[in-house]
Short mmCIF file of C-alpha atoms in Angstrom, two decimals:
data_model
loop_
_atom_site.label_atom_id
_atom_site.label_comp_id
_atom_site.label_asym_id
_atom_site.label_seq_id
_atom_site.Cartn_x
_atom_site.Cartn_y
_atom_site.Cartn_z
CA MET A 30 21.00 27.15 70.29
CA ARG A 31 17.62 28.55 69.48
CA GLY A 32 15.29 26.23 67.65
CA LYS A 33 14.04 27.26 64.25
CA LYS A 34 10.35 27.90 63.91
CA GLN A 35 8.67 26.63 60.79
CA PHE A 36 5.59 28.33 59.42
CA LEU A 37 3.11 26.69 57.06
CA LEU A 38 0.96 28.85 54.83
CA LEU A 39 -2.34 27.10 54.19
CA VAL A 40 -4.35 28.47 51.31
CA ILE A 41 -7.92 27.23 50.89
CA PHE A 42 -10.21 27.93 47.96
CA ILE A 43 -13.76 26.78 47.47
CA ILE A 44 -14.54 26.17 43.81
CA ILE A 45 -18.15 25.73 42.76
CA THR A 46 -18.28 23.49 39.70
CA PRO A 47 -21.43 22.73 37.74
CA PHE A 48 -21.21 20.00 35.12
CA PHE A 49 -23.57 18.69 32.50
CA HIS A 50 -25.23 16.40 35.01
CA ASP A 51 -27.42 16.96 38.05
CA LYS A 52 -24.83 17.80 40.74
CA ILE A 53 -23.39 21.04 42.04
CA ASN A 54 -19.95 20.36 43.51
CA ALA A 55 -17.97 22.49 45.94
CA ILE A 56 -14.30 21.51 45.69
CA LYS A 57 -11.88 22.54 48.42
CA THR A 58 -8.25 23.07 47.41
CA ASP A 59 -5.36 23.67 49.76
CA SER A 60 -1.60 23.22 49.78
CA PHE A 61 -2.02 19.46 50.31
CA GLY A 62 -4.39 18.74 47.41
CA VAL A 63 -8.00 18.78 46.34
CA SER A 64 -11.01 17.32 48.13
CA LEU A 65 -14.76 17.40 47.66
CA ASN A 66 -16.37 19.70 50.20
CA TRP A 67 -20.07 19.10 49.42
CA THR A 68 -22.52 18.36 46.62
CA TYR A 69 -26.09 19.38 45.96
CA THR A 70 -28.15 17.25 43.56
CA THR A 71 -30.88 18.67 41.33
CA ASP A 72 -33.37 16.66 39.28
CA ASP A 73 -31.72 17.24 35.91
CA PHE A 74 -28.46 18.42 34.37
CA ILE A 75 -26.88 21.85 34.94
CA ALA A 76 -25.76 24.18 32.15
CA SER A 77 -26.03 27.43 34.12
CA SER A 78 -22.91 28.84 35.78
CA PRO A 79 -22.93 29.59 39.52
CA VAL A 80 -23.00 33.12 40.87
CA ILE A 81 -21.55 33.58 44.36
CA ILE A 82 -22.62 36.62 46.36
CA ASP A 83 -23.72 37.66 49.84
CA ILE A 84 -27.24 38.23 48.57
CA SER A 85 -28.78 39.02 51.97
CA LYS A 86 -25.82 41.01 53.37
CA ASP A 87 -25.45 38.73 56.39
CA ASN A 88 -21.69 38.20 55.82
CA ASN A 89 -22.34 34.71 54.41
CA LEU A 90 -22.02 33.88 50.74
CA GLU A 91 -24.82 32.25 48.78
CA ILE A 92 -24.66 30.34 45.48
CA LEU A 93 -27.29 30.91 42.78
CA ILE A 94 -27.51 28.49 39.86
CA GLY A 95 -30.09 27.17 37.41
CA SER A 96 -30.92 23.61 36.37
CA THR A 97 -32.79 21.98 33.51
CA ASP A 98 -35.21 20.66 36.13
CA ASP A 99 -36.86 24.12 35.65
CA TYR A 100 -35.60 25.58 38.95
CA LEU A 101 -33.29 28.37 39.98
CA TYR A 102 -31.58 27.41 43.25
CA CYS A 103 -30.12 29.49 46.05
CA LEU A 104 -27.77 27.52 48.32
CA ASP A 105 -25.84 28.56 51.40
CA ASN A 106 -22.08 28.13 51.65
CA SER A 107 -22.47 24.63 53.11
CA GLY A 108 -24.59 23.44 50.17
CA SER A 109 -27.96 23.56 51.93
CA ILE A 110 -30.98 24.93 50.14
CA VAL A 111 -32.01 28.47 51.05
CA TRP A 112 -34.78 28.73 48.46
CA SER A 113 -35.69 27.59 44.97
CA PHE A 114 -37.88 29.13 42.30
CA GLN A 115 -39.72 27.04 39.72
CA THR A 116 -40.19 28.19 36.13
CA LEU A 117 -41.95 26.33 33.33
CA GLY A 118 -38.79 25.47 31.40
CA ASP A 119 -35.10 24.64 31.67
CA VAL A 120 -32.98 27.29 33.38
CA ARG A 121 -29.71 27.43 31.40
CA SER A 122 -29.26 31.18 31.86
CA THR A 123 -26.72 32.30 34.45
CA PRO A 124 -28.46 34.75 36.81
CA ALA A 125 -27.47 38.40 37.01
CA ILE A 126 -27.45 39.88 40.52
CA TRP A 127 -27.83 43.65 40.73
CA ASP A 128 -29.60 46.42 42.63
CA ILE A 129 -31.57 47.55 39.60
CA ASN A 130 -33.83 50.03 41.42
CA ASN A 131 -31.22 51.61 43.72
CA ASP A 132 -32.95 50.56 46.96
CA ASP A 133 -29.74 49.05 48.40
CA VAL A 134 -31.14 45.50 47.93
CA VAL A 135 -30.13 43.36 44.99
CA GLU A 136 -32.48 41.60 42.58
CA VAL A 137 -31.98 38.29 40.76
CA ILE A 138 -32.62 38.31 37.00
CA PHE A 139 -32.42 35.26 34.71
CA GLY A 140 -34.01 33.60 31.70
CA SER A 141 -35.74 30.29 31.12
CA ASP A 142 -36.71 27.98 28.28
CA ASP A 143 -40.33 28.92 29.03
CA ASN A 144 -39.54 32.09 26.98
CA THR A 145 -39.55 34.27 30.09
CA VAL A 146 -37.13 36.54 31.93
CA TYR A 147 -37.73 36.61 35.68
CA CYS A 148 -36.86 39.21 38.30
CA LEU A 149 -36.84 37.91 41.88
CA ASP A 150 -36.15 39.45 45.26
CA ILE A 151 -33.45 38.12 47.60
CA ASN A 152 -35.90 35.61 49.09
CA GLY A 153 -36.84 34.09 45.74
CA ASN A 154 -40.17 35.90 45.38
CA GLU A 155 -41.23 37.04 41.92
CA ILE A 156 -41.14 40.81 41.32
CA TRP A 157 -41.90 40.84 37.59
CA THR A 158 -41.64 38.75 34.43
CA PHE A 159 -41.20 39.53 30.75
CA GLU A 160 -42.21 37.08 28.04
CA THR A 161 -40.45 36.67 24.69
CA ASN A 162 -41.32 34.34 21.80
CA GLY A 163 -38.31 32.06 22.28
CA HIS A 164 -36.05 30.40 24.84
CA VAL A 165 -33.79 32.71 26.87
CA PHE A 166 -30.40 30.99 27.16
CA THR A 167 -28.35 34.15 27.51
CA SER A 168 -27.34 35.71 30.80
CA PRO A 169 -28.86 39.18 31.22
CA THR A 170 -26.51 42.13 31.15
CA ILE A 171 -27.43 45.03 33.43
CA ALA A 172 -26.05 48.50 32.74
CA ASP A 173 -27.09 52.13 32.50
CA ILE A 174 -26.48 52.26 28.76
CA ASP A 175 -27.92 55.77 28.24
CA LEU A 176 -26.43 57.17 31.47
CA ASP A 177 -29.74 58.54 32.72
CA GLY A 178 -29.35 57.07 36.21
CA ASP A 179 -31.63 54.08 35.54
CA PHE A 180 -30.42 50.58 34.73
CA GLU A 181 -31.41 48.64 31.63
CA ILE A 182 -31.55 44.85 31.25
CA ILE A 183 -30.25 43.44 27.96
CA PHE A 184 -30.55 39.83 26.77
CA GLY A 185 -31.12 37.72 23.68
CA SER A 186 -33.68 35.07 22.79
CA THR A 187 -34.11 32.27 20.28
CA ASP A 188 -36.92 34.36 18.76
CA ARG A 189 -34.07 36.15 16.93
CA LYS A 190 -34.22 39.38 18.91
CA LEU A 191 -32.05 41.26 21.37
CA TYR A 192 -34.17 42.87 24.08
CA CYS A 193 -33.67 45.95 26.22
CA LEU A 194 -35.94 46.29 29.27
CA SER A 195 -36.37 48.94 31.93
CA GLU A 196 -35.69 48.18 35.59
CA GLU A 197 -39.44 47.56 36.00
CA GLY A 198 -39.41 44.94 33.23
CA SER A 199 -41.04 47.11 30.55
CA LEU A 200 -39.86 46.85 26.95
CA ILE A 201 -37.66 49.73 25.75
CA TRP A 202 -36.57 48.32 22.39
CA THR A 203 -35.74 45.17 20.44
CA HIS A 204 -33.26 44.56 17.65
CA PRO A 205 -33.91 41.72 15.18
CA VAL A 206 -31.15 39.41 13.93
CA GLY A 207 -31.07 36.52 11.49
CA ASP A 208 -30.95 33.55 13.88
CA PHE A 209 -30.93 32.43 17.51
CA ILE A 210 -29.01 34.39 20.16
CA TYR A 211 -27.05 32.29 22.67
CA SER A 212 -24.32 34.91 23.18
CA SER A 213 -24.64 37.09 26.28
CA PRO A 214 -24.19 40.78 25.44
CA ALA A 215 -21.23 42.89 26.54
CA VAL A 216 -21.43 46.67 26.99
CA ALA A 217 -18.74 49.34 26.82
CA ASN A 218 -18.18 52.87 25.54
CA LEU A 219 -16.46 51.89 22.31
CA ASN A 220 -16.48 55.22 20.50
CA SER A 221 -16.07 57.73 23.35
CA ASP A 222 -19.49 59.27 22.68
CA TYR A 223 -20.64 59.30 26.34
CA TYR A 224 -23.11 56.40 25.86
CA LEU A 225 -22.52 52.64 26.00
CA GLU A 226 -22.54 50.28 23.03
CA ILE A 227 -23.82 46.68 23.08
CA VAL A 228 -21.90 43.81 21.45
CA PHE A 229 -23.23 40.26 21.00
CA GLY A 230 -23.13 37.32 18.61
CA SER A 231 -25.79 35.32 16.80
CA GLU A 232 -26.14 32.01 15.01
CA ASP A 233 -26.54 34.04 11.80
CA ASN A 234 -22.70 34.13 11.88
CA LYS A 235 -22.48 37.82 12.81
CA LEU A 236 -21.15 39.81 15.72
CA TYR A 237 -23.35 42.88 16.22
CA CYS A 238 -22.61 46.29 17.70
CA LEU A 239 -25.62 48.44 18.63
CA ASN A 240 -25.92 51.87 20.16
CA TYR A 241 -27.92 52.56 23.31
CA LEU A 242 -31.09 53.03 21.24
CA GLY A 243 -30.79 49.55 19.72
CA GLN A 244 -29.64 50.87 16.35
CA GLU A 245 -27.04 48.86 14.45
CA LEU A 246 -23.60 50.46 14.20
CA TRP A 247 -21.74 47.59 12.52
CA THR A 248 -21.58 43.83 12.10
CA TYR A 249 -18.73 41.40 11.55
CA ASP A 250 -19.42 38.16 9.66
CA THR A 251 -17.42 35.06 10.66
CA LEU A 252 -19.30 32.75 8.22
CA ARG A 253 -20.12 30.40 11.11
CA ASP A 254 -22.31 30.47 14.25
CA ILE A 255 -21.30 32.72 17.15
CA ARG A 256 -22.37 31.38 20.54
CA SER A 257 -19.41 32.88 22.39
CA SER A 258 -20.04 35.88 24.63
CA PRO A 259 -17.66 38.73 23.73
CA ALA A 260 -15.16 40.28 26.14
CA ILE A 261 -14.09 43.92 25.81
CA ALA A 262 -10.80 45.34 27.11
CA ASP A 263 -7.88 47.58 26.20
CA LEU A 264 -5.55 44.66 25.53
CA ASP A 265 -2.49 46.61 24.45
CA LYS A 266 -3.05 49.57 26.82
CA ASN A 267 -3.12 52.10 23.99
CA GLY A 268 -6.32 53.78 25.19
CA GLU A 269 -8.54 51.96 22.67
CA LEU A 270 -10.81 49.01 23.41
CA GLU A 271 -10.65 45.65 21.64
CA ILE A 272 -13.41 43.01 21.33
CA ILE A 273 -12.50 39.34 21.72
CA PHE A 274 -14.84 36.44 20.92
CA GLY A 275 -14.94 32.96 19.49
CA SER A 276 -16.77 31.51 16.50
CA GLU A 277 -17.62 28.05 15.22
CA ASN A 278 -15.16 28.79 12.39
CA ASN A 279 -12.60 27.50 14.94
CA LYS A 280 -11.14 30.94 15.53
CA VAL A 281 -10.71 33.38 18.38
CA LEU A 282 -11.00 36.85 16.88
CA CYS A 283 -9.94 40.31 18.04
CA LEU A 284 -11.69 43.34 16.54
CA ASP A 285 -11.18 47.03 17.05
CA ALA A 286 -13.96 49.31 18.28
CA ASN A 287 -15.16 49.83 14.69
CA GLY A 288 -15.52 46.12 13.96
CA LYS A 289 -12.30 45.71 11.96
CA LYS A 290 -10.27 42.55 12.50
CA ILE A 291 -6.96 43.04 14.29
CA TRP A 292 -6.00 39.37 14.55
CA SER A 293 -7.38 35.87 14.80
CA TYR A 294 -6.11 32.63 16.28
CA LYS A 295 -7.18 29.30 14.80
CA THR A 296 -7.86 26.43 17.21
CA ASN A 297 -7.85 22.74 16.31
CA ASP A 298 -11.63 22.34 16.49
#
């Protein structure tokens, strides 16, 4: 009688988990449970989210993450430091990784509490900076919003402005709002007009929709602060996009592309 062969499928994930303390944890999960793979300790707490990418195209993933010790860190997949870049303020912004100048090499773009947005090369060297008049908590959004073949960099600041920069870090436009911006902008073609629209929230209680020139198309007032970053998708697959975001009015809201409420869900806090 032939013996039965048993096969075991082993699934392993590496989860990078920042917390509001000074450690970056890599947690390994498999079919037997969860175990700590490695940690990397910074000199202050971590509010930035990790970005995982093969930044140098060497078939090995790197982890990029900011800390309130004023540094942006690049770690290898074993948790060893590759490079770090020091700013003059807390780095709460999650970095955006993109080839903004189409040279087949990505750049690293992020904000700091020193009021500055930084653009670095893959080795952590500064390419350019842009200074605002407030902290930059938001994560930059990179998109070709006017479809001219060049990428724009969009982010908010606590100086009550949304900024749009060129790929070289030059100012294209700003849009003023009534309070701080902690919400990272989302972009999508909401009205089928060829160009992309920009959607973001502010602590003035409003969700804003701008066109590619920075002109206001509509706002939606939740009566409470909006720190949530919006998500945009065709939820019901009817060919029209919806906008989903949260507010400090304890609600998750869904709007149509014209800023009209479709539904809301009230949480407990």
